[in-house]
mmCIF file of C-alpha atoms in Angstrom:
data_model
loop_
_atom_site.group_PDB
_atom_site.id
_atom_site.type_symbol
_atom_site.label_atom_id
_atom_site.label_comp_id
_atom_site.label_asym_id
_atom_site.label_seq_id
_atom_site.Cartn_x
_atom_site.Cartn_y
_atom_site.Cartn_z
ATOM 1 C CA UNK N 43 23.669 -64.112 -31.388
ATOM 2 C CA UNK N 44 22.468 -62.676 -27.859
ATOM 3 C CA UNK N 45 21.853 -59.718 -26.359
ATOM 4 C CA UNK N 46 23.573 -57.407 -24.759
ATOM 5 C CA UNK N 47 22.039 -56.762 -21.068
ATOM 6 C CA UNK N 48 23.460 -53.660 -18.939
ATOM 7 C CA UNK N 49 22.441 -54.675 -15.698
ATOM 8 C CA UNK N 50 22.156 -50.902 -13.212
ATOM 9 C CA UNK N 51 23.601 -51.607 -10.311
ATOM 10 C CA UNK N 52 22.310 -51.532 -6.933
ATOM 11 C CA UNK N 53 24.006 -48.258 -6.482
ATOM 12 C CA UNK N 54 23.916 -47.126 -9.497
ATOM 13 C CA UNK N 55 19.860 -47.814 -8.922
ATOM 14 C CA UNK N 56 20.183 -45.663 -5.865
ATOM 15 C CA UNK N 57 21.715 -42.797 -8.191
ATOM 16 C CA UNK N 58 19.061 -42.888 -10.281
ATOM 17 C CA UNK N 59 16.101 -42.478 -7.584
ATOM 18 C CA UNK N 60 18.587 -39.704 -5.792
ATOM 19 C CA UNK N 61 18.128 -38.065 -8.977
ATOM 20 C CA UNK N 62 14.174 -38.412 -9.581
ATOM 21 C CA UNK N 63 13.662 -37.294 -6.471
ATOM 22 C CA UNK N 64 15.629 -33.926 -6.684
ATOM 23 C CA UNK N 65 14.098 -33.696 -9.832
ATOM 24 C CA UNK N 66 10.036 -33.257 -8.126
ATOM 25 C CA UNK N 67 11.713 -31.302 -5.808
ATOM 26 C CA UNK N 68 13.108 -28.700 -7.645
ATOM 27 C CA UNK N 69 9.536 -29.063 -9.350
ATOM 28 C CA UNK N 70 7.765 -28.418 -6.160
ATOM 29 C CA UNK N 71 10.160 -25.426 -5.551
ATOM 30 C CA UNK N 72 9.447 -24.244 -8.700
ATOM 31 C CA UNK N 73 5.443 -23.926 -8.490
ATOM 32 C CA UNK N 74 5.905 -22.717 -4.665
ATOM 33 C CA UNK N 75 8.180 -20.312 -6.414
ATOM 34 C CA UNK N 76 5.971 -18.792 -9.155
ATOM 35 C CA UNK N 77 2.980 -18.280 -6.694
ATOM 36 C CA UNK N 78 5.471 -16.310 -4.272
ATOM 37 C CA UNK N 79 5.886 -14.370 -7.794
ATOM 38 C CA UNK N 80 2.814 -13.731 -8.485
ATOM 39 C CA UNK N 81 2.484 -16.083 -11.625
ATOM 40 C CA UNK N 82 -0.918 -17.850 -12.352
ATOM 41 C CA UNK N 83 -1.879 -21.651 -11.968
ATOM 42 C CA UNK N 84 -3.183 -24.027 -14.022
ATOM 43 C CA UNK N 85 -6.265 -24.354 -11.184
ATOM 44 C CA UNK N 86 -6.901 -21.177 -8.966
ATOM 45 C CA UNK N 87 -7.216 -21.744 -5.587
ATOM 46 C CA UNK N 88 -8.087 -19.090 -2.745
ATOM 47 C CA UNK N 89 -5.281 -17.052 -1.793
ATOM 48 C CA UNK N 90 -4.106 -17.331 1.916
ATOM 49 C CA UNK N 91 -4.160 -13.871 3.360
ATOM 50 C CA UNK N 92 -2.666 -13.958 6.348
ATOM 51 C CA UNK N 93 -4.652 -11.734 9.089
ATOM 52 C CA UNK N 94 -2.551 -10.314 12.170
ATOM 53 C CA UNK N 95 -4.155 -10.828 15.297
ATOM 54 C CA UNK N 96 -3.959 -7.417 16.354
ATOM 55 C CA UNK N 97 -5.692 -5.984 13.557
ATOM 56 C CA UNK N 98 -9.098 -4.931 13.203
ATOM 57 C CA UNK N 99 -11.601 -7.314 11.481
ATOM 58 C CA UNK N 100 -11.482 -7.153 7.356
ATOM 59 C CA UNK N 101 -13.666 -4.957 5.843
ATOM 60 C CA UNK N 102 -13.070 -5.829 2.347
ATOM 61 C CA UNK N 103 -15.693 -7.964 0.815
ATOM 62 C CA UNK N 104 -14.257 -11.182 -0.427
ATOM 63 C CA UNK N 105 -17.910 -12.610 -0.965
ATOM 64 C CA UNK N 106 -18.416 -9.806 -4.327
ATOM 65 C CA UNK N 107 -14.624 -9.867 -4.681
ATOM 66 C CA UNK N 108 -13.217 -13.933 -3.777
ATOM 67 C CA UNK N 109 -8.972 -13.203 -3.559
ATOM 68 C CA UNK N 110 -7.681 -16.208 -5.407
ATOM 69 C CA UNK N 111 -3.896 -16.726 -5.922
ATOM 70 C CA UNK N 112 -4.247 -16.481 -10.133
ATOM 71 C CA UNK N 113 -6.615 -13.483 -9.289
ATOM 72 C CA UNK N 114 -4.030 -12.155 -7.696
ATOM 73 C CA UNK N 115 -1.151 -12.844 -10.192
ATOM 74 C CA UNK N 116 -3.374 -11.069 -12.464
ATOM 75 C CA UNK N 117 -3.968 -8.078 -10.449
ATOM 76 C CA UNK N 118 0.264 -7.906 -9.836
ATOM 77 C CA UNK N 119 1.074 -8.002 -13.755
ATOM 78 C CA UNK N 120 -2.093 -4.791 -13.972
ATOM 79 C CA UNK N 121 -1.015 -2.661 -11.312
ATOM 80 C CA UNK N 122 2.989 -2.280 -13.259
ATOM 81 C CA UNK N 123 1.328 -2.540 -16.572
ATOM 82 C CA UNK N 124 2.059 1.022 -18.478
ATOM 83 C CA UNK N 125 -0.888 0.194 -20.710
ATOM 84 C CA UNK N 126 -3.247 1.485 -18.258
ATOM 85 C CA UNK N 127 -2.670 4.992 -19.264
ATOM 86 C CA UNK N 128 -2.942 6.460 -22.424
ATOM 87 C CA UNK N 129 0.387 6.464 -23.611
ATOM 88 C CA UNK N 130 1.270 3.107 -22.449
ATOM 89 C CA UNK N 131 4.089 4.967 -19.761
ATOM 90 C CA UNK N 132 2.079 5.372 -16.253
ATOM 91 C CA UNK N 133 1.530 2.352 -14.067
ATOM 92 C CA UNK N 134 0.197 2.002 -10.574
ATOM 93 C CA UNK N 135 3.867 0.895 -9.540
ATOM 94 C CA UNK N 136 4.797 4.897 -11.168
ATOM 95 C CA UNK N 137 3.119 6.514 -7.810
ATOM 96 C CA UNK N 138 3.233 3.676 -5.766
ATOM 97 C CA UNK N 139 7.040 2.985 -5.126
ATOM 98 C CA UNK N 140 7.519 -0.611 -3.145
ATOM 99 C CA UNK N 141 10.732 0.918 -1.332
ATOM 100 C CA UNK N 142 9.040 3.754 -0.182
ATOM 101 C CA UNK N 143 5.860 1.940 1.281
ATOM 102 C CA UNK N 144 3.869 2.541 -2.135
ATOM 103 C CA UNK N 145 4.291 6.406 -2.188
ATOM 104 C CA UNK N 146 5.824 8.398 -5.139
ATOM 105 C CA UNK N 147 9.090 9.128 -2.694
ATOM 106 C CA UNK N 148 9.918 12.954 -3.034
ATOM 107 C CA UNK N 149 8.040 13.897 -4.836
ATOM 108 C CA UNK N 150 5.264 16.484 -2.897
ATOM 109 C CA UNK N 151 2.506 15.768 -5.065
ATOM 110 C CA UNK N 152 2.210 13.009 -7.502
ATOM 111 C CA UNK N 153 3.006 13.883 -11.396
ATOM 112 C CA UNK N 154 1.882 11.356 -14.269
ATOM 113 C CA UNK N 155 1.276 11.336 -17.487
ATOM 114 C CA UNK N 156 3.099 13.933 -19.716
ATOM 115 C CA UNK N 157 4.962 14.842 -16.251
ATOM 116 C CA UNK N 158 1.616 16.478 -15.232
ATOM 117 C CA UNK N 159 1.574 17.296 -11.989
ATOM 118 C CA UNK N 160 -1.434 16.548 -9.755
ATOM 119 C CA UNK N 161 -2.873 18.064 -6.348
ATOM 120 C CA UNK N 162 -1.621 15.529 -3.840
ATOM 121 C CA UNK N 163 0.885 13.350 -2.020
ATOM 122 C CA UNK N 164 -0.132 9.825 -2.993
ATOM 123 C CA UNK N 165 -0.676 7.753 -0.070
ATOM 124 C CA UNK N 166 1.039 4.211 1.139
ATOM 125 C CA UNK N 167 -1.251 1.005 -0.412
ATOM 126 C CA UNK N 168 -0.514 -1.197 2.714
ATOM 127 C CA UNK N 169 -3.327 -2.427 4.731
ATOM 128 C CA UNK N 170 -5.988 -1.731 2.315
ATOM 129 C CA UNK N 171 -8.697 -4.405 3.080
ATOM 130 C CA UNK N 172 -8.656 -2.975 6.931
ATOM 131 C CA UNK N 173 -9.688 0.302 6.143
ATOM 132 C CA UNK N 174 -12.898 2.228 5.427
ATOM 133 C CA UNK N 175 -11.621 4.989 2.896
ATOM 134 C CA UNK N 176 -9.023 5.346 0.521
ATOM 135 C CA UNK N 177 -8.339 8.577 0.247
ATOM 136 C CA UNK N 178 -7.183 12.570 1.377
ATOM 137 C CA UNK N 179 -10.546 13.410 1.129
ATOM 138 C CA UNK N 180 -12.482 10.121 1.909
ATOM 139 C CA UNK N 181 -14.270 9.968 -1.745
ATOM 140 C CA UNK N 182 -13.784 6.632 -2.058
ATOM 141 C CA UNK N 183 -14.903 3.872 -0.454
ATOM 142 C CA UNK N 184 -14.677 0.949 -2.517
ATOM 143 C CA UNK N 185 -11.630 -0.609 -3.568
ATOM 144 C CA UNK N 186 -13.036 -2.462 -5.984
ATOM 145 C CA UNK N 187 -13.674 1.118 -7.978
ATOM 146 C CA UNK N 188 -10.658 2.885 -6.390
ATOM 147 C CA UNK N 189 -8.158 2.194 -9.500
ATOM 148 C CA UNK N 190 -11.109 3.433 -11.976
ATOM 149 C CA UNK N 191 -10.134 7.431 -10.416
ATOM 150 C CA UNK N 192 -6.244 7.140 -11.171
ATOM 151 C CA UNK N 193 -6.838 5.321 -14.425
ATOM 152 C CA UNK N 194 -9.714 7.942 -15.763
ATOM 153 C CA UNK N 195 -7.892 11.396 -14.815
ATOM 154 C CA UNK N 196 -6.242 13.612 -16.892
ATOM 155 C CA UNK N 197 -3.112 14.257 -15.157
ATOM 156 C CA UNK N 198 -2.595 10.769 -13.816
ATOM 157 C CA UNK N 199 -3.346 7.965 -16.226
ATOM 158 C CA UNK N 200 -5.651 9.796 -18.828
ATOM 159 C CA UNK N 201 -7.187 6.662 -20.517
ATOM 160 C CA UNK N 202 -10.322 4.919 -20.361
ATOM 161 C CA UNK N 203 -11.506 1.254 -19.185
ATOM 162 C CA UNK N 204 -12.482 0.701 -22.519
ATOM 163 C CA UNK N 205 -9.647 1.713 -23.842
ATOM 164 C CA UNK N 206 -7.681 -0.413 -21.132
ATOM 165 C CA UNK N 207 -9.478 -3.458 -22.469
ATOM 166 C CA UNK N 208 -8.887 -2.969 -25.995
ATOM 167 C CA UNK N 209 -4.832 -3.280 -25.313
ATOM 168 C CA UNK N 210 -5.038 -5.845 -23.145
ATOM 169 C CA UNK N 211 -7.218 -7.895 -25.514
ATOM 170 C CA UNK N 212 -4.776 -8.004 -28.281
ATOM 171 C CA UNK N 213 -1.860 -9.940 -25.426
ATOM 172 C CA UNK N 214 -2.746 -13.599 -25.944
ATOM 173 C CA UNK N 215 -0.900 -13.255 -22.278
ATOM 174 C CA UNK N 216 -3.560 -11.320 -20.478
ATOM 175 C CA UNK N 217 -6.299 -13.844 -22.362
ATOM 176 C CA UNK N 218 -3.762 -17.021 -20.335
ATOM 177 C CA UNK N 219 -4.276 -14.563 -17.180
ATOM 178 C CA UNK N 220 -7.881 -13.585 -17.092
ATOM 179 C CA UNK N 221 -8.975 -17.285 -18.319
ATOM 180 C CA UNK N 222 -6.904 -18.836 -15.345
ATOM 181 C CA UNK N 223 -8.664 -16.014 -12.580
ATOM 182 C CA UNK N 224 -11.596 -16.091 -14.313
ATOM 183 C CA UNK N 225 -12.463 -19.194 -16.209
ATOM 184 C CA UNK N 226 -12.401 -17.859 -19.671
ATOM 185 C CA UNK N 227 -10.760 -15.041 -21.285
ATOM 186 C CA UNK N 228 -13.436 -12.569 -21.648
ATOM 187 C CA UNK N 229 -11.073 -8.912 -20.746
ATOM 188 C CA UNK N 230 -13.471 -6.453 -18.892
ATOM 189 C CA UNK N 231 -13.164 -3.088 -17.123
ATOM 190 C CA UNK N 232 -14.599 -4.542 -13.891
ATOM 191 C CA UNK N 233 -12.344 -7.751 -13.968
ATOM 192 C CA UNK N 234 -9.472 -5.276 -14.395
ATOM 193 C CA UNK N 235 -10.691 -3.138 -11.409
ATOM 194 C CA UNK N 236 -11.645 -6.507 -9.400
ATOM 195 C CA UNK N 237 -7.952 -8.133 -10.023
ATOM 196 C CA UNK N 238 -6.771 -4.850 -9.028
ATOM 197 C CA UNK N 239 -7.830 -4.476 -5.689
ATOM 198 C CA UNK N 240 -7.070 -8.456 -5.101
ATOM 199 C CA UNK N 241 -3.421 -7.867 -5.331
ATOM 200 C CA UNK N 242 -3.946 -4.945 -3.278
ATOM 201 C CA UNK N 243 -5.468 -6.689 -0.721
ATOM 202 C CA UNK N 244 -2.706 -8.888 0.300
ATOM 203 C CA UNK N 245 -0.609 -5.933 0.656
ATOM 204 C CA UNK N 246 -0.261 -6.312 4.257
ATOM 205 C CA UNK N 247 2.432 -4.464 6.479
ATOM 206 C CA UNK N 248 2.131 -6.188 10.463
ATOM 207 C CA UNK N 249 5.987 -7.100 10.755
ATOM 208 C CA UNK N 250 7.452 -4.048 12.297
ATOM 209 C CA UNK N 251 9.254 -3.672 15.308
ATOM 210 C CA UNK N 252 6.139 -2.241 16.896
ATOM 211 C CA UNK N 253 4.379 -5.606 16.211
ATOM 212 C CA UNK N 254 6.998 -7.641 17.178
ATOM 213 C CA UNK N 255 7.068 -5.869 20.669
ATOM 214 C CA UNK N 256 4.140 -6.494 20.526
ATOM 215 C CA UNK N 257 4.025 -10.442 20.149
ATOM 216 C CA UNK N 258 7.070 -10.429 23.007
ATOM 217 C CA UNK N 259 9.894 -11.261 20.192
ATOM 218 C CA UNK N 260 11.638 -7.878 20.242
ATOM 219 C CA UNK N 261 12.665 -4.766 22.954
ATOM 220 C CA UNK N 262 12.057 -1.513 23.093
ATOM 221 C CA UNK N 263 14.555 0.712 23.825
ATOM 222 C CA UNK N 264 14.356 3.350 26.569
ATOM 223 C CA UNK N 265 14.273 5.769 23.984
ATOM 224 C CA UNK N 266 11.842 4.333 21.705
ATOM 225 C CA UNK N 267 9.663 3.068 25.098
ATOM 226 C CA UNK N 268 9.547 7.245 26.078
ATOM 227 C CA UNK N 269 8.238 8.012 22.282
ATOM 228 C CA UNK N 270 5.549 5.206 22.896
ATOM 229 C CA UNK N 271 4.471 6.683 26.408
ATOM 230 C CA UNK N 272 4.965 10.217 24.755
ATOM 231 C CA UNK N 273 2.784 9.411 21.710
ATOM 232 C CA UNK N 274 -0.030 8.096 23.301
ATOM 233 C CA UNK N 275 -0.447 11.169 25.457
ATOM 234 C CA UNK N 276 0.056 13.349 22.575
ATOM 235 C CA UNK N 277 -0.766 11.293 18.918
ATOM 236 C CA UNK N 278 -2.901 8.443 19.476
ATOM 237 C CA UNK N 279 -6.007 10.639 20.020
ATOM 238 C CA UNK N 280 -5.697 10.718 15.694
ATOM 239 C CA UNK N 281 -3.469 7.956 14.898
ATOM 240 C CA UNK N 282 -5.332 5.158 17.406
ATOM 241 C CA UNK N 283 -5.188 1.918 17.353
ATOM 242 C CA UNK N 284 -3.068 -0.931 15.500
ATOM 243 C CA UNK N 285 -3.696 1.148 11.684
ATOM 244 C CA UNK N 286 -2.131 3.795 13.335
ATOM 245 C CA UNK N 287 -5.894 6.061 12.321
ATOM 246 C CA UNK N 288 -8.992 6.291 13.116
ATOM 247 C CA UNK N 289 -9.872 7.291 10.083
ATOM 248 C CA UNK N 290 -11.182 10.686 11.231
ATOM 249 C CA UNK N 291 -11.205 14.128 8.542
ATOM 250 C CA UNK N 292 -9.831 17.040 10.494
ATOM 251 C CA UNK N 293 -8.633 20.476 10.191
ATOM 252 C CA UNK N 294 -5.056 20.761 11.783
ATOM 253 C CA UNK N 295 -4.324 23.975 11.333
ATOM 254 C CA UNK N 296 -2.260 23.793 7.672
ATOM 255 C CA UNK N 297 -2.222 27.036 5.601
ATOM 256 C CA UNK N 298 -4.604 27.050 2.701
ATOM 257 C CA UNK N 299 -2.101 25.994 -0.543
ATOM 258 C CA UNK N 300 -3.381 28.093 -3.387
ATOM 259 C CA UNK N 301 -1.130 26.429 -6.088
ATOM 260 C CA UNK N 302 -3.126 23.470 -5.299
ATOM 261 C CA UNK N 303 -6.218 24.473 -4.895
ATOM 262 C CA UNK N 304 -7.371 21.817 -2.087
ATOM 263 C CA UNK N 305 -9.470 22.009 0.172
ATOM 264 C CA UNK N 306 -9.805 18.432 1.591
ATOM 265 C CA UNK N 307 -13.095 17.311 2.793
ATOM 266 C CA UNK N 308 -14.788 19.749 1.533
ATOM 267 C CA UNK N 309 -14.378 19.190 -2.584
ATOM 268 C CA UNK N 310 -16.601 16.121 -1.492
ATOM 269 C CA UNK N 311 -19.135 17.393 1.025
ATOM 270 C CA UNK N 312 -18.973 21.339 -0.278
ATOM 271 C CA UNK N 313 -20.140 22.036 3.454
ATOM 272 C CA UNK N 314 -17.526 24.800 4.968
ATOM 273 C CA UNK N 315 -17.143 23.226 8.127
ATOM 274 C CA UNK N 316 -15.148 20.779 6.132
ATOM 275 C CA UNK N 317 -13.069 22.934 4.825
ATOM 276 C CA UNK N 318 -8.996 22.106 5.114
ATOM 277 C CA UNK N 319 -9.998 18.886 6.845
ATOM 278 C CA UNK N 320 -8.211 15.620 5.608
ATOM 279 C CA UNK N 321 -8.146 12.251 6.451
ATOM 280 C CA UNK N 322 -6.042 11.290 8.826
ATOM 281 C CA UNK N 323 -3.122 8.680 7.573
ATOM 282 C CA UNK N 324 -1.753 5.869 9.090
ATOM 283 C CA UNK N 325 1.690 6.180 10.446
ATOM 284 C CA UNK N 326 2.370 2.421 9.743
ATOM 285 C CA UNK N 327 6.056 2.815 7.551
ATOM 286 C CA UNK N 328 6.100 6.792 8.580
ATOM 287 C CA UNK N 329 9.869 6.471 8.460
ATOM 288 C CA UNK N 330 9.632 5.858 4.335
ATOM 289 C CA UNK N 331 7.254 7.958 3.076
ATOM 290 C CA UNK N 332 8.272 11.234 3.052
ATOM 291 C CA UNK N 333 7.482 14.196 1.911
ATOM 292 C CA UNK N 334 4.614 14.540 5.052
ATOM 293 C CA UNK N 335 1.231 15.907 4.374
ATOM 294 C CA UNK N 336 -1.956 15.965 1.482
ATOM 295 C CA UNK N 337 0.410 18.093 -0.515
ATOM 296 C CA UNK N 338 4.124 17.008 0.864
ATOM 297 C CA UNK N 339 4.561 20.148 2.467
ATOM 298 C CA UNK N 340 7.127 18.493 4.933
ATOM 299 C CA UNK N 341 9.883 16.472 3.898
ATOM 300 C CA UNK N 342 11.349 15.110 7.550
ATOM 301 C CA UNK N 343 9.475 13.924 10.592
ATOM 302 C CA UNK N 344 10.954 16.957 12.559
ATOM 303 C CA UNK N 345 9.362 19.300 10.241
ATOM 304 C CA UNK N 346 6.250 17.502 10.995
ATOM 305 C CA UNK N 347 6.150 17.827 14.964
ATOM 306 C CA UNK N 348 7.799 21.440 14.993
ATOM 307 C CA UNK N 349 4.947 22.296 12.560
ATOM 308 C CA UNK N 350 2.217 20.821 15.746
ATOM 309 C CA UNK N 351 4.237 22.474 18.447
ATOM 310 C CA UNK N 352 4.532 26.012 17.197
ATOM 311 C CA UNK N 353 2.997 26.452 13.023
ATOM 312 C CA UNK N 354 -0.666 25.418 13.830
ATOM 313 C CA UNK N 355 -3.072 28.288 12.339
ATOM 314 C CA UNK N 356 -5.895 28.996 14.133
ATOM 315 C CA UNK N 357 -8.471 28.326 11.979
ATOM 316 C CA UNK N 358 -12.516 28.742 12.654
ATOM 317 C CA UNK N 359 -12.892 25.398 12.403
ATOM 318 C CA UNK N 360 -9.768 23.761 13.914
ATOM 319 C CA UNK N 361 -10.102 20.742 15.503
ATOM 320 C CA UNK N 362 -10.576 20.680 19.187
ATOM 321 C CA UNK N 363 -7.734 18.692 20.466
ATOM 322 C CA UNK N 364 -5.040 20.956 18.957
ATOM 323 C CA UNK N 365 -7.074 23.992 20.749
ATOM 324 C CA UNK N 366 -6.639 23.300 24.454
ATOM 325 C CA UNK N 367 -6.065 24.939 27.775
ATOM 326 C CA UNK N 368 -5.792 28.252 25.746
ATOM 327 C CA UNK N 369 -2.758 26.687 23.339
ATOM 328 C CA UNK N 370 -2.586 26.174 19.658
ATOM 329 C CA UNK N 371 -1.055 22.954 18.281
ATOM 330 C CA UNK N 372 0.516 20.533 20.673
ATOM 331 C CA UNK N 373 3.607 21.369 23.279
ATOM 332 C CA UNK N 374 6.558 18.950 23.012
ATOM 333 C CA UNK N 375 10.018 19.911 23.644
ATOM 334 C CA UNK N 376 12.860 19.182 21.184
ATOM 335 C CA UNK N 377 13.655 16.225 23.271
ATOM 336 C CA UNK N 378 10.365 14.794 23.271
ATOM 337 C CA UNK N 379 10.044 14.930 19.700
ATOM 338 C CA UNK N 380 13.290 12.998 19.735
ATOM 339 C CA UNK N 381 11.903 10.423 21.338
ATOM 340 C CA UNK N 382 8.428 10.096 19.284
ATOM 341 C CA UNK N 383 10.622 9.582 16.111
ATOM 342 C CA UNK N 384 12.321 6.773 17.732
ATOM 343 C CA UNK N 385 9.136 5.446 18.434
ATOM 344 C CA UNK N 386 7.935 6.108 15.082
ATOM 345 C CA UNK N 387 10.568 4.374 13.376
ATOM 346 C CA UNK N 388 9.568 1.298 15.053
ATOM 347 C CA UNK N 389 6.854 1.121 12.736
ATOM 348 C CA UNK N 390 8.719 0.834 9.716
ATOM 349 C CA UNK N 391 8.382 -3.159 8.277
ATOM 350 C CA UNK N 392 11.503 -3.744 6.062
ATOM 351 C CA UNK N 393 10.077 -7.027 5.336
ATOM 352 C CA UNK N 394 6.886 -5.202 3.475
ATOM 353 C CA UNK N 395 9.036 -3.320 1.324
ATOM 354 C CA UNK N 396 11.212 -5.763 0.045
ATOM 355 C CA UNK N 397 9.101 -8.603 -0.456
ATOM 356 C CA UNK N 398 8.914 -10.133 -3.749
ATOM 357 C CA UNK N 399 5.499 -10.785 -3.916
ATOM 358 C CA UNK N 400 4.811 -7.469 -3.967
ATOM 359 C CA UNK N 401 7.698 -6.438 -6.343
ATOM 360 C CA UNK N 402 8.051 -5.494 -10.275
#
């Protein structure tokens, strides 16, 4: 009797650790891969958020609101989740199209549940955590309530945070989710809201061309250097600085919409001087987010700028810089305004809409 030995080979050996080691790296890939997804770990950990350098400081509180990478996750899976409105159809993601910069793309106002249409243009979500206010008419100020307006009203989500919490607590899914951004699984309105504004906090858009000019790793154009010179004669008064706002309300002169019934600012403040004065946006990803305006009035970036040369109304309380040297609106010629959409298009950041951990 004896036994039978199969000796591995020295190369044969070499095989085999070849092997373990592709094996913990396609492991390694794997777990880099689900937190570029968005999926939750076993241990949170703070989530990196990359800050450009040219940006202004962060304004979002991460001391009431820490951004952790399964905090995130969690926020990600909530903002395309359906069963945040009442019939388990509407989502954040419905309004807020990646492709299109977060906007609902064509659409002039947003419509949501039961194809109800609202009063206004939904704005980008990209560079939320930099800014002040959140919306048209600057009623909200805290991100960490801002998803509690779109969730609660009748022609957007027209549901409840209670009721929100009741669905989600009968997925053993969510439970895994909350427990791993959380510590336990305890489902609440303000975790939902909290988780939320995490994922829309890392929503960053700083890759542009613009940026990349700026950094010294791309060219201008002649073209698109004119529409830079041209705009900050003629724009940057409004859209100033690296947001592309200051954050400013102001009347410019738009007709009073009566199907709408909106009179910007002042719906909040109910003073008249603020009457037909919105916020003024950003013009980060410009080139994507059309239709233009609180209420989409425009659909093309020429309709916007021939509106400012030659459609301003003179209203009583019109801002001051589109009332100077006796001239409504602001005088460009049609070759000018050529040249400030090249230069607006710089600011579009294909890498922010296509990135994955953003995406469905």
């Amino acid at each position: 009797m004896f036994t039978m030995i199969n000796p591995i080979l020295p190369f044969q050996r070499e095989q085999v650790r070849s092997l373990w080691i592709f094996i913990a790296f396609s492991i390694m890939l794997m777990s880099c891969t689900d937190e570029y997804e968005g999926e939750a770990f076993e241990e949170d950990k703070a989530y990196n958020l990359e800050i450009p350098a040219n940006f202004p400081a962060l304004l979002f509180d991460t001391d009431k609101n820490p951004v952790t990478v399964n905090g995130v996750a969690l926020g990600k899976k909530l903002f395309y989740e359906g069963k945040l409105s009442r019939n388990n159809t509407i989502s954040c993601g419905f309004c807020h199209i990646q492709e299109y910069a977060f906007t609902h793309h064509g659409h002039p106002v947003s419509h949501g549940i039961d194809d109800k249409l609202g009063i206004r243009n939904a704005p980008p979500i990209q560079n939320m955590a930099f800014l002040k206010n959140y919306t048209w008419d600057g009623v909200s100020h805290n991100l960490d309530e801002r998803s509690l307006v779109p969730i609660t009203t009748d022609f957007e989500m027209d549901s409840s945070l209670p009721e929100v919490v009741s669905k989600l607590s009968q997925d053993a899914s969510y439970k895994r989710l909350f427990k791993a951004a959380y510590g336990d699984d305890n489902i609440t309105g303000e975790r939902v809201l909290k988780a939320l504004s995490q994922f829309m906090v890392t929503m960053i858009s700083a890759d542009s061309k613009y940026d990349r000019m700026k950094k010294g790793t791309a060219a201008f154009t002649n073209e698109e250097k004119q529409g830079l010179a041209l705009f900050q004669t003629k724009c940057a008064s409004c859209h100033s600085g690296d947001l592309f706002t200051d954050e400013s309300y102001r009347n410019t002169g738009m007709y009073y919409n009566a199907q709408y019934d909106d009179r910007g600012r002042y719906r909040v403040t109910l003073d008249w001087n603020d009457n037909m004065k919105f916020r003024v946006p950003s013009l980060r990803n410009v080139e994507y987010t059309a239709p233009y305006m609180h209420d989409g009035r425009f659909y093309s970036l020429d309709a916007v700028l021939n509106f400012y040369s030659d459609n301003v109304e003179n209203q009583v309380n019109l801002d001051p810089i589109l009332k100077q040297n006796g001239r409504i609106g602001i005088p460009m010629t049609t070759l000018e305004k050529q040249y400030i959409i090249a230069f607006l298009k710089t600011l579009s950041d294909q890498q922010f809409i296509s990135n994955k951990k953003f995406a469905e």
